[in-house]
Coordinates of C-alpha atoms and ligand atoms in Angstrom, one line a residue:
M1 CA 11.2 -4.7 6.0
D2 CA 11.2 -0.8 4.5
K3 CA 12.4 -0.5 0.9
F4 CA 12.3 3.4 -1.3
V5 CA 11.2 3.6 -4.8
I6 CA 12.9 6.4 -6.2
T7 CA 12.0 7.8 -10.0
G8 CA 15.5 9.2 -11.3
G9 CA 15.1 12.5 -12.8
K10 CA 14.4 15.5 -11.1
P11 CA 16.6 18.1 -9.8
L12 CA 16.5 19.2 -5.9
A13 CA 15.0 22.7 -5.2
G14 CA 14.2 24.7 -2.1
R15 CA 15.4 24.7 1.9
I16 CA 15.7 22.6 5.0
T17 CA 17.1 22.8 8.5
I18 CA 19.7 20.3 8.8
S19 CA 19.6 18.1 11.8
G20 CA 21.5 17.6 15.1
A21 CA 24.4 16.0 14.7
K22 CA 23.8 11.6 14.9
N23 CA 27.1 11.2 15.8
A24 CA 27.8 14.0 19.1
T25 CA 25.0 12.5 20.1
L26 CA 26.4 9.0 20.2
A27 CA 28.8 11.0 22.4
I28 CA 27.0 13.1 24.4
M29 CA 24.7 10.3 25.6
P30 CA 27.4 8.0 26.9
A31 CA 28.6 11.1 28.8
T32 CA 25.0 11.2 31.2
L33 CA 26.6 8.3 32.8
L34 CA 28.8 10.5 34.4
A35 CA 26.7 12.3 36.8
G36 CA 23.6 11.0 38.2
G37 CA 20.4 13.7 37.3
V38 CA 18.3 14.9 34.7
Y39 CA 20.2 16.0 31.4
H40 CA 18.1 18.2 28.5
L41 CA 19.7 17.8 24.9
T42 CA 18.3 19.5 22.8
N43 CA 18.5 19.4 18.8
T44 CA 18.6 15.7 19.3
P45 CA 18.0 13.7 15.8
N46 CA 14.9 11.3 15.6
L47 CA 17.2 8.2 14.5
R48 CA 17.0 4.9 15.1
D49 CA 20.3 4.5 16.3
V50 CA 19.3 6.8 19.2
W51 CA 17.1 4.8 19.9
T52 CA 19.3 2.0 20.6
L53 CA 21.5 3.6 22.7
S54 CA 18.1 4.8 24.8
R55 CA 17.5 1.7 24.9
L56 CA 21.1 0.2 26.4
L57 CA 21.0 3.1 28.8
G58 CA 17.8 1.8 29.5
S59 CA 18.4 -1.5 30.7
M60 CA 21.0 0.2 32.9
G61 CA 18.6 2.2 34.8
V62 CA 18.8 5.2 33.1
H63 CA 15.4 7.0 31.6
A64 CA 15.4 8.5 28.7
E65 CA 12.5 10.1 26.7
L66 CA 12.9 12.0 23.3
N67 CA 10.0 14.4 22.4
D68 CA 10.8 16.0 19.0
T69 CA 13.9 16.8 19.4
D70 CA 13.9 17.2 23.0
L71 CA 15.9 14.6 24.5
F72 CA 15.6 14.5 28.5
V73 CA 17.6 11.6 30.4
D74 CA 17.7 10.7 34.4
T75 CA 21.0 8.7 35.5
S76 CA 20.3 9.2 38.6
N77 CA 19.4 5.5 39.8
I78 CA 21.6 3.1 37.8
T79 CA 20.9 -0.6 38.6
S80 CA 23.8 -2.5 36.3
Y81 CA 27.1 -1.9 34.4
E82 CA 26.9 -4.4 31.8
A83 CA 26.5 -3.6 27.9
P84 CA 25.1 -6.4 26.7
Y85 CA 26.0 -8.1 22.8
E86 CA 22.1 -7.4 21.7
H87 CA 22.6 -3.8 21.7
V88 CA 26.9 -3.4 20.5
K89 CA 25.7 -5.9 17.4
K90 CA 23.0 -3.3 16.6
M91 CA 25.8 0.1 16.7
R92 CA 29.2 0.0 17.1
A93 CA 28.5 3.6 19.4
S94 CA 27.1 1.9 22.3
F95 CA 30.7 0.6 23.1
H96 CA 31.2 4.1 24.2
V97 CA 30.2 3.6 28.1
L98 CA 32.6 1.5 28.2
G99 CA 35.0 4.7 29.6
P100 CA 32.4 6.4 31.7
L101 CA 31.0 3.0 33.4
L102 CA 34.5 2.5 34.1
A103 CA 35.4 6.0 35.4
R104 CA 32.4 6.7 37.6
Y105 CA 31.3 2.9 39.4
G106 CA 34.9 1.3 38.9
E107 CA 33.7 -1.6 36.6
A108 CA 32.0 -2.3 33.2
K109 CA 31.2 -5.1 31.2
V110 CA 31.2 -4.7 27.7
S111 CA 30.5 -6.3 24.8
L112 CA 33.4 -6.1 22.1
P113 CA 31.2 -5.0 18.5
G114 CA 33.1 -6.9 16.6
G115 CA 33.5 -6.1 12.4
C116 CA 31.1 -4.2 10.5
A117 CA 29.6 -4.3 6.8
W118 CA 32.9 -2.7 5.2
G119 CA 35.3 -4.5 7.3
P120 CA 37.3 -4.9 10.9
R121 CA 36.5 -2.2 13.0
P122 CA 39.0 -2.6 15.8
V123 CA 38.9 -1.1 19.8
D124 CA 42.8 -1.8 20.5
L125 CA 43.3 2.0 21.4
H126 CA 40.0 2.9 23.4
L127 CA 41.4 -0.7 25.8
K128 CA 45.4 0.6 25.6
G129 CA 44.2 3.9 26.4
L130 CA 41.9 2.5 29.7
E131 CA 44.3 0.3 30.9
K132 CA 47.1 3.2 30.7
L133 CA 44.8 5.3 33.3
G134 CA 44.9 1.8 35.7
A135 CA 42.2 0.0 34.7
Q136 CA 42.2 -4.1 34.4
I137 CA 41.0 -5.3 31.1
D138 CA 39.9 -8.5 31.0
L139 CA 38.0 -10.5 27.7
E140 CA 35.7 -13.3 28.0
A141 CA 33.5 -14.1 26.0
G142 CA 33.0 -12.0 23.7
Y143 CA 33.1 -9.3 26.4
V144 CA 35.9 -6.8 27.8
I145 CA 35.4 -6.6 31.9
A146 CA 36.5 -3.8 33.3
R147 CA 37.7 -3.0 36.4
A148 CA 38.4 0.8 37.7
P149 CA 42.1 0.0 40.2
E150 CA 41.5 0.4 44.6
G151 CA 41.2 4.5 44.7
G152 CA 40.2 5.0 41.1
L153 CA 41.7 5.3 37.6
R154 CA 45.1 7.7 37.2
G155 CA 45.9 10.2 35.0
A156 CA 48.8 8.9 32.5
R157 CA 50.5 10.3 29.3
I158 CA 48.0 8.6 26.4
H159 CA 49.5 8.7 22.8
F160 CA 47.2 7.3 19.9
D161 CA 48.6 5.3 17.1
I162 CA 46.0 5.9 15.3
S163 CA 44.1 9.3 15.2
S164 CA 40.4 7.9 16.3
V165 CA 37.0 9.5 17.1
G166 CA 36.0 6.4 19.6
A167 CA 38.6 5.9 21.2
T168 CA 39.7 9.5 21.9
E169 CA 35.6 9.7 22.9
N170 CA 36.0 7.2 25.3
V171 CA 39.1 7.4 26.9
M172 CA 38.5 11.4 27.2
M173 CA 35.0 10.2 29.0
A174 CA 37.1 8.4 31.3
A175 CA 40.1 10.8 32.2
V176 CA 37.7 13.6 33.6
L177 CA 37.1 11.4 36.3
A178 CA 40.4 9.9 37.2
K179 CA 42.7 10.6 39.9
G180 CA 45.8 13.6 38.2
S181 CA 46.5 14.5 34.9
T182 CA 46.0 12.6 31.5
T183 CA 47.7 14.3 28.7
L184 CA 46.1 12.4 25.4
S185 CA 48.2 13.0 22.2
N186 CA 47.1 12.9 18.5
A187 CA 44.3 12.7 20.1
A188 CA 40.6 13.5 17.3
V189 CA 39.6 16.7 16.3
E190 CA 36.4 16.3 14.9
P191 CA 33.7 18.8 15.8
E192 CA 31.4 15.7 17.2
V193 CA 34.8 14.6 19.8
T194 CA 34.8 19.1 20.8
A195 CA 31.3 19.1 21.0
L196 CA 31.4 16.2 23.8
A197 CA 35.1 18.3 25.2
R198 CA 32.6 21.3 25.7
M199 CA 29.3 19.5 27.3
L200 CA 31.6 17.6 29.6
V201 CA 33.6 21.3 31.0
N202 CA 30.3 22.7 31.3
M203 CA 29.4 19.2 33.8
G204 CA 32.8 20.8 35.2
A205 CA 35.8 18.5 33.7
K206 CA 38.9 20.6 33.8
I207 CA 40.6 20.4 30.1
E208 CA 42.0 22.2 28.3
G209 CA 43.5 22.3 24.0
I210 CA 39.9 21.0 23.1
G211 CA 40.1 21.3 19.0
T212 CA 43.8 20.5 19.0
T213 CA 45.6 16.9 19.0
T214 CA 46.5 17.7 23.0
L215 CA 44.2 17.5 25.0
E216 CA 45.5 18.2 29.0
I217 CA 42.5 16.8 31.6
E218 CA 42.6 17.6 34.9
G219 CA 41.1 14.7 36.7
V220 CA 38.3 15.6 39.1
P221 CA 36.1 14.3 41.7
E222 CA 32.6 14.4 40.4
L223 CA 30.9 16.1 37.8
K224 CA 27.3 17.8 37.5
T225 CA 24.2 17.3 35.2
V226 CA 24.0 19.9 32.1
N227 CA 21.8 20.9 29.5
E228 CA 23.3 20.6 25.7
E229 CA 22.4 21.6 22.4
T230 CA 23.7 19.0 20.0
I231 CA 25.9 20.7 17.0
P232 CA 24.3 20.3 13.3
D233 CA 24.9 17.4 11.3
R234 CA 27.7 17.8 9.0
I235 CA 27.5 14.0 7.6
E236 CA 23.8 15.0 6.5
A237 CA 24.2 18.6 5.4
G238 CA 27.0 16.7 3.0
T239 CA 25.4 13.9 1.6
F240 CA 22.2 16.8 0.7
L241 CA 24.7 19.3 -1.0
I242 CA 26.1 16.4 -2.7
G243 CA 22.0 15.7 -4.1
A244 CA 21.7 18.8 -5.1
A245 CA 25.0 19.0 -7.1
M246 CA 24.2 15.8 -8.7
T247 CA 20.9 16.4 -9.7
R248 CA 22.1 19.9 -11.0
G249 CA 19.2 22.0 -8.3
K250 CA 19.6 24.8 -6.3
I251 CA 19.1 24.6 -2.5
T252 CA 19.8 26.1 1.2
L253 CA 20.7 24.7 3.9
D254 CA 19.5 26.4 7.5
K255 CA 21.0 25.5 10.8
T256 CA 24.7 24.2 9.7
N257 CA 28.0 25.3 10.9
P258 CA 29.6 25.6 7.5
Y259 CA 33.3 25.8 9.3
H260 CA 32.6 22.3 9.5
L261 CA 32.2 21.4 6.3
A262 CA 34.9 23.2 4.5
A263 CA 36.5 20.6 3.1
V264 CA 33.5 19.3 1.1
I265 CA 32.6 22.7 0.1
A266 CA 35.9 23.5 -1.2
K267 CA 35.7 20.1 -3.3
L268 CA 32.4 21.2 -3.8
E269 CA 33.7 24.3 -5.7
E270 CA 36.5 22.5 -7.2
S271 CA 33.6 20.4 -8.9
G272 CA 32.2 23.4 -10.5
C273 CA 29.3 24.2 -7.9
E274 CA 28.3 28.4 -6.6
V275 CA 28.6 28.1 -2.8
D276 CA 27.3 31.1 -1.2
V277 CA 27.3 30.9 3.3
N278 CA 25.4 33.3 5.2
G279 CA 26.3 32.5 8.6
D280 CA 24.6 29.1 9.3
S281 CA 23.0 28.9 5.8
I282 CA 24.7 27.2 2.9
T283 CA 22.7 27.7 -0.5
L284 CA 24.1 25.0 -3.2
T285 CA 23.3 25.9 -7.2
M286 CA 25.1 23.6 -9.9
E287 CA 23.7 23.3 -13.2
T288 CA 26.2 21.9 -15.1
A289 CA 28.1 18.3 -15.2
P290 CA 30.5 18.2 -12.8
K291 CA 34.3 18.9 -13.6
P292 CA 35.6 15.3 -12.4
T293 CA 37.4 16.0 -8.9
D294 CA 39.6 13.6 -7.1
I295 CA 39.0 12.8 -2.7
T296 CA 41.2 11.6 -0.2
T297 CA 39.8 10.1 2.6
S298 CA 41.2 12.1 6.0
P299 CA 40.5 12.3 9.7
Y300 CA 39.2 16.0 10.3
P301 CA 39.4 18.9 9.2
G302 CA 40.5 16.6 6.5
F303 CA 37.4 15.2 3.4
P304 CA 35.3 12.6 5.0
T305 CA 35.3 9.1 5.0
D306 CA 31.0 9.2 5.7
L307 CA 30.4 11.3 2.4
Q308 CA 32.7 8.8 0.7
A309 CA 30.0 6.8 -0.9
Q310 CA 28.0 9.7 -2.0
W311 CA 31.0 11.4 -3.3
M312 CA 31.1 8.6 -5.6
A313 CA 27.6 8.6 -6.8
Y314 CA 28.5 12.3 -8.0
M315 CA 31.2 11.5 -9.7
L316 CA 29.3 8.7 -11.7
M317 CA 28.2 12.5 -13.1
A318 CA 31.2 14.0 -14.5
D319 CA 32.3 14.5 -17.7
G320 CA 35.8 12.0 -17.4
T321 CA 38.0 10.2 -14.7
S322 CA 38.2 10.8 -11.0
S323 CA 39.0 8.9 -8.1
I324 CA 38.8 8.3 -4.6
T325 CA 40.9 7.1 -1.7
D326 CA 39.9 6.2 1.8
T327 CA 42.9 6.2 4.1
I328 CA 40.4 5.4 7.0
Y329 CA 38.7 2.3 6.2
T330 CA 40.6 0.7 3.3
D331 CA 37.8 -1.5 2.8
R332 CA 34.5 0.6 2.5
F333 CA 33.5 0.3 -0.9
K334 CA 30.4 -2.1 -0.6
H335 CA 28.3 0.4 -2.4
V336 CA 30.8 -0.1 -5.7
P337 CA 29.0 -3.2 -6.7
E338 CA 25.1 -1.7 -6.6
L339 CA 26.3 1.0 -8.0
L340 CA 27.2 -1.2 -11.4
R341 CA 23.8 -2.5 -10.9
L342 CA 22.9 1.1 -12.1
G343 CA 25.1 1.4 -15.0
A344 CA 28.0 2.9 -13.0
D345 CA 31.5 2.3 -14.3
V346 CA 33.8 2.2 -11.3
E347 CA 36.6 0.0 -10.9
M348 CA 38.8 -0.9 -7.8
A349 CA 42.5 -1.2 -6.4
E350 CA 43.0 -1.4 -3.8
N351 CA 41.6 1.5 -1.6
T352 CA 40.9 3.9 -4.0
A353 CA 38.7 3.5 -6.3
I354 CA 38.4 5.4 -10.0
I355 CA 34.9 5.8 -11.4
K356 CA 34.7 6.9 -15.5
G357 CA 31.9 9.5 -14.9
G358 CA 29.3 10.1 -17.7
K359 CA 28.1 6.5 -18.1
K360 CA 23.7 6.6 -18.1
L361 CA 22.2 4.8 -15.2
S362 CA 19.4 3.6 -15.7
G363 CA 17.1 2.6 -12.6
A364 CA 17.2 -1.1 -10.8
T365 CA 16.8 -2.9 -7.5
V366 CA 19.8 -2.8 -5.1
M367 CA 20.4 -3.3 -1.4
S368 CA 21.5 -1.1 0.5
T369 CA 25.3 -2.5 2.9
D370 CA 25.4 0.2 5.7
L371 CA 24.5 3.0 6.2
R372 CA 26.6 5.8 4.1
A373 CA 26.5 3.4 1.2
S374 CA 22.5 3.1 1.5
A375 CA 22.7 7.3 0.9
S376 CA 25.0 6.5 -2.1
L377 CA 22.8 4.5 -3.6
I378 CA 19.8 7.0 -3.1
L379 CA 21.3 10.0 -4.5
A380 CA 22.2 7.0 -7.4
A381 CA 19.1 6.2 -8.1
L382 CA 17.9 10.2 -8.3
V383 CA 19.5 10.7 -11.3
A384 CA 18.8 7.0 -13.0
E385 CA 16.6 6.8 -15.6
G386 CA 13.3 5.2 -14.8
R387 CA 12.6 3.4 -11.3
S388 CA 14.3 2.3 -8.7
E389 CA 14.3 -0.2 -5.7
I390 CA 16.5 0.4 -2.9
L391 CA 16.2 -2.2 0.1
R392 CA 17.1 -2.8 3.0
V393 CA 16.8 0.8 4.2
Y394 CA 16.6 0.5 8.1
H395 CA 20.5 1.3 7.4
L396 CA 19.5 4.6 6.5
D397 CA 17.2 5.1 9.0
R398 CA 20.2 5.0 11.3
G399 CA 21.3 8.3 10.6
Y400 CA 19.5 9.6 8.3
E401 CA 15.6 11.5 10.3
A402 CA 13.1 10.8 7.2
I403 CA 14.9 11.1 4.6
E404 CA 12.3 10.1 2.2
K405 CA 10.0 13.1 3.2
R406 CA 13.3 15.6 3.3
L407 CA 13.7 14.1 -0.3
G408 CA 10.5 14.5 -1.4
A409 CA 9.7 17.9 0.6
L410 CA 12.9 19.1 -2.0
G411 CA 11.0 17.8 -5.3
A412 CA 12.0 14.2 -5.5
Q413 CA 10.4 11.1 -6.3
I414 CA 10.6 8.9 -3.4
R415 CA 8.1 7.1 -1.1
R416 CA 8.8 4.2 1.1
E417 CA 7.0 0.7 1.3
R418 CA 6.8 -2.3 3.0
T419 CA 8.3 -5.6 1.3
E420 CA 9.0 -9.6 2.0
E421 CA 12.0 -8.6 1.8
F422 CA 14.8 -9.4 4.3
Ligands
LIG501 C1 33.2 7.5 13.6 C2 32.1 7.7 13.8 C3 32.2 7.3 12.6 C4 33.5 7.4 11.3 C5 34.6 8.0 11.8 C6 35.8 8.2 11.0 C7 30.5 7.4 15.2 C8 29.8 7.2 16.3 N1 31.5 7.0 14.2 O1 33.8 6.0 14.3 O2 30.4 7.6 11.4 O3 33.3 7.1 9.7 O4 34.6 7.7 12.8 O5 35.3 9.5 11.0 O6 31.1 8.7 15.7 N2 41.0 2.5 15.2 C9 41.5 1.0 15.0 N3 41.9 0.8 16.7 C10 40.6 1.8 17.3 C11 39.5 2.7 17.3 C12 39.8 3.0 15.2 O7 42.6 0.3 15.0 O8 40.6 1.1 18.7 C13 41.1 2.8 13.3 C14 39.4 2.3 12.2 O9 39.8 1.0 12.2 C15 39.5 3.5 11.5 C16 40.5 4.6 12.3 O10 40.9 4.1 13.5 O11 41.6 2.9 10.1 C17 39.4 5.6 12.9 O12 38.5 5.3 13.3 P1 37.5 5.8 15.0 O13 37.6 7.8 14.1 O14 38.2 5.1 15.6 O15 35.7 5.3 14.0 P2 35.3 4.9 14.8 O16 35.0 6.5 16.1 O17 34.3 4.0 15.1

């Protein structure tokens, strides 16, 4: 297993190109099951989660090959409709194959994902939506066994009780091949959902209302393969912006979509950063300690839950008290005890963290618990005095491509080392 060794105190300065979005890739790869043939997906990030999904698709007979940022996927010979536990337990997004398999092959057996490091993450909305399309869903030995009715899935009116990225994606992928019309209301509008909807349209699907909370889908009998470019990763971009802000640096990010980051840029400005947007580039300059700036996470276009932990690290630098409320994942605060080990002063009251900024942070050994919590520990270590070790960095490798090289190129003192620790 690897760890990162970081010596704090250097500002992030320079220019980097943002990678393709992890969460968009994890939606568009399963969509390739909807039409047999070869796909060329460009701007694909080289991440552990992408390899995991490639292996899962490989176990179904799909050939997936990543050359630099070009992912070639061949779905001509599907031999199995099963997503085994060994893959789904590594990455919940594996559950996204359920909708496409059911729609195209009429059957699927997909392991239930279970909980994750920050609490329960149910899939009831995915299953309810698919049932509305006529699927019979049985739960057996930790697996969802889904079967389409005689003649295939049928269009339906589906309202999601909660805005869910994964449920919207899964049910939308099933509905595009269902007979008749489907309406999805209270659909998620995250850019990754919109990117998937656009890909489906390019494949021949009929979807109206893309980018809104109501999607009108007219089923088609078959789809065709496409070449698709993945949208930029707004969470990677947000993490680097926050990193530059907290180290009082100056960075320019290229190949971003600033519209996707509007809520984050607004909060960075509120905290005192200067942010310039020029086409698809964003430049951030910060010369002072941030003003205490509260955030509350909410579905897009609100402040993303995936940047909440990093924002907490940032607010440790503020001269005063701020609060962070996570309304999406109320238990997503596993980074707090680790940040306390670096000297942070954070108190929890249900799903709100109260951060008393301005305390001196000192290097320590801390442990990654999940992807974004790990990013917040790295950011805190970049400003802590002395040396920190971040253990279990495989979480980071799931969602940040070569983060130590990218941060190193921006001036951070960070290196990866092997460790015996488990
Ligand atoms: C996706 C992202 C994840 C991000 C999250 C919220 C991917 C691969 N992951 O996760 O990085 O943090 O969106 O922006 O795209 N819920 C239910 N029942 C369900 C499904 C969800 O109650 O069947 C709840 C969840 O517990 C959560 C909320 O709905 O409280 C939103 O979750 P959801 O949008 O589904 O997250 P994911 O798609 O799993």
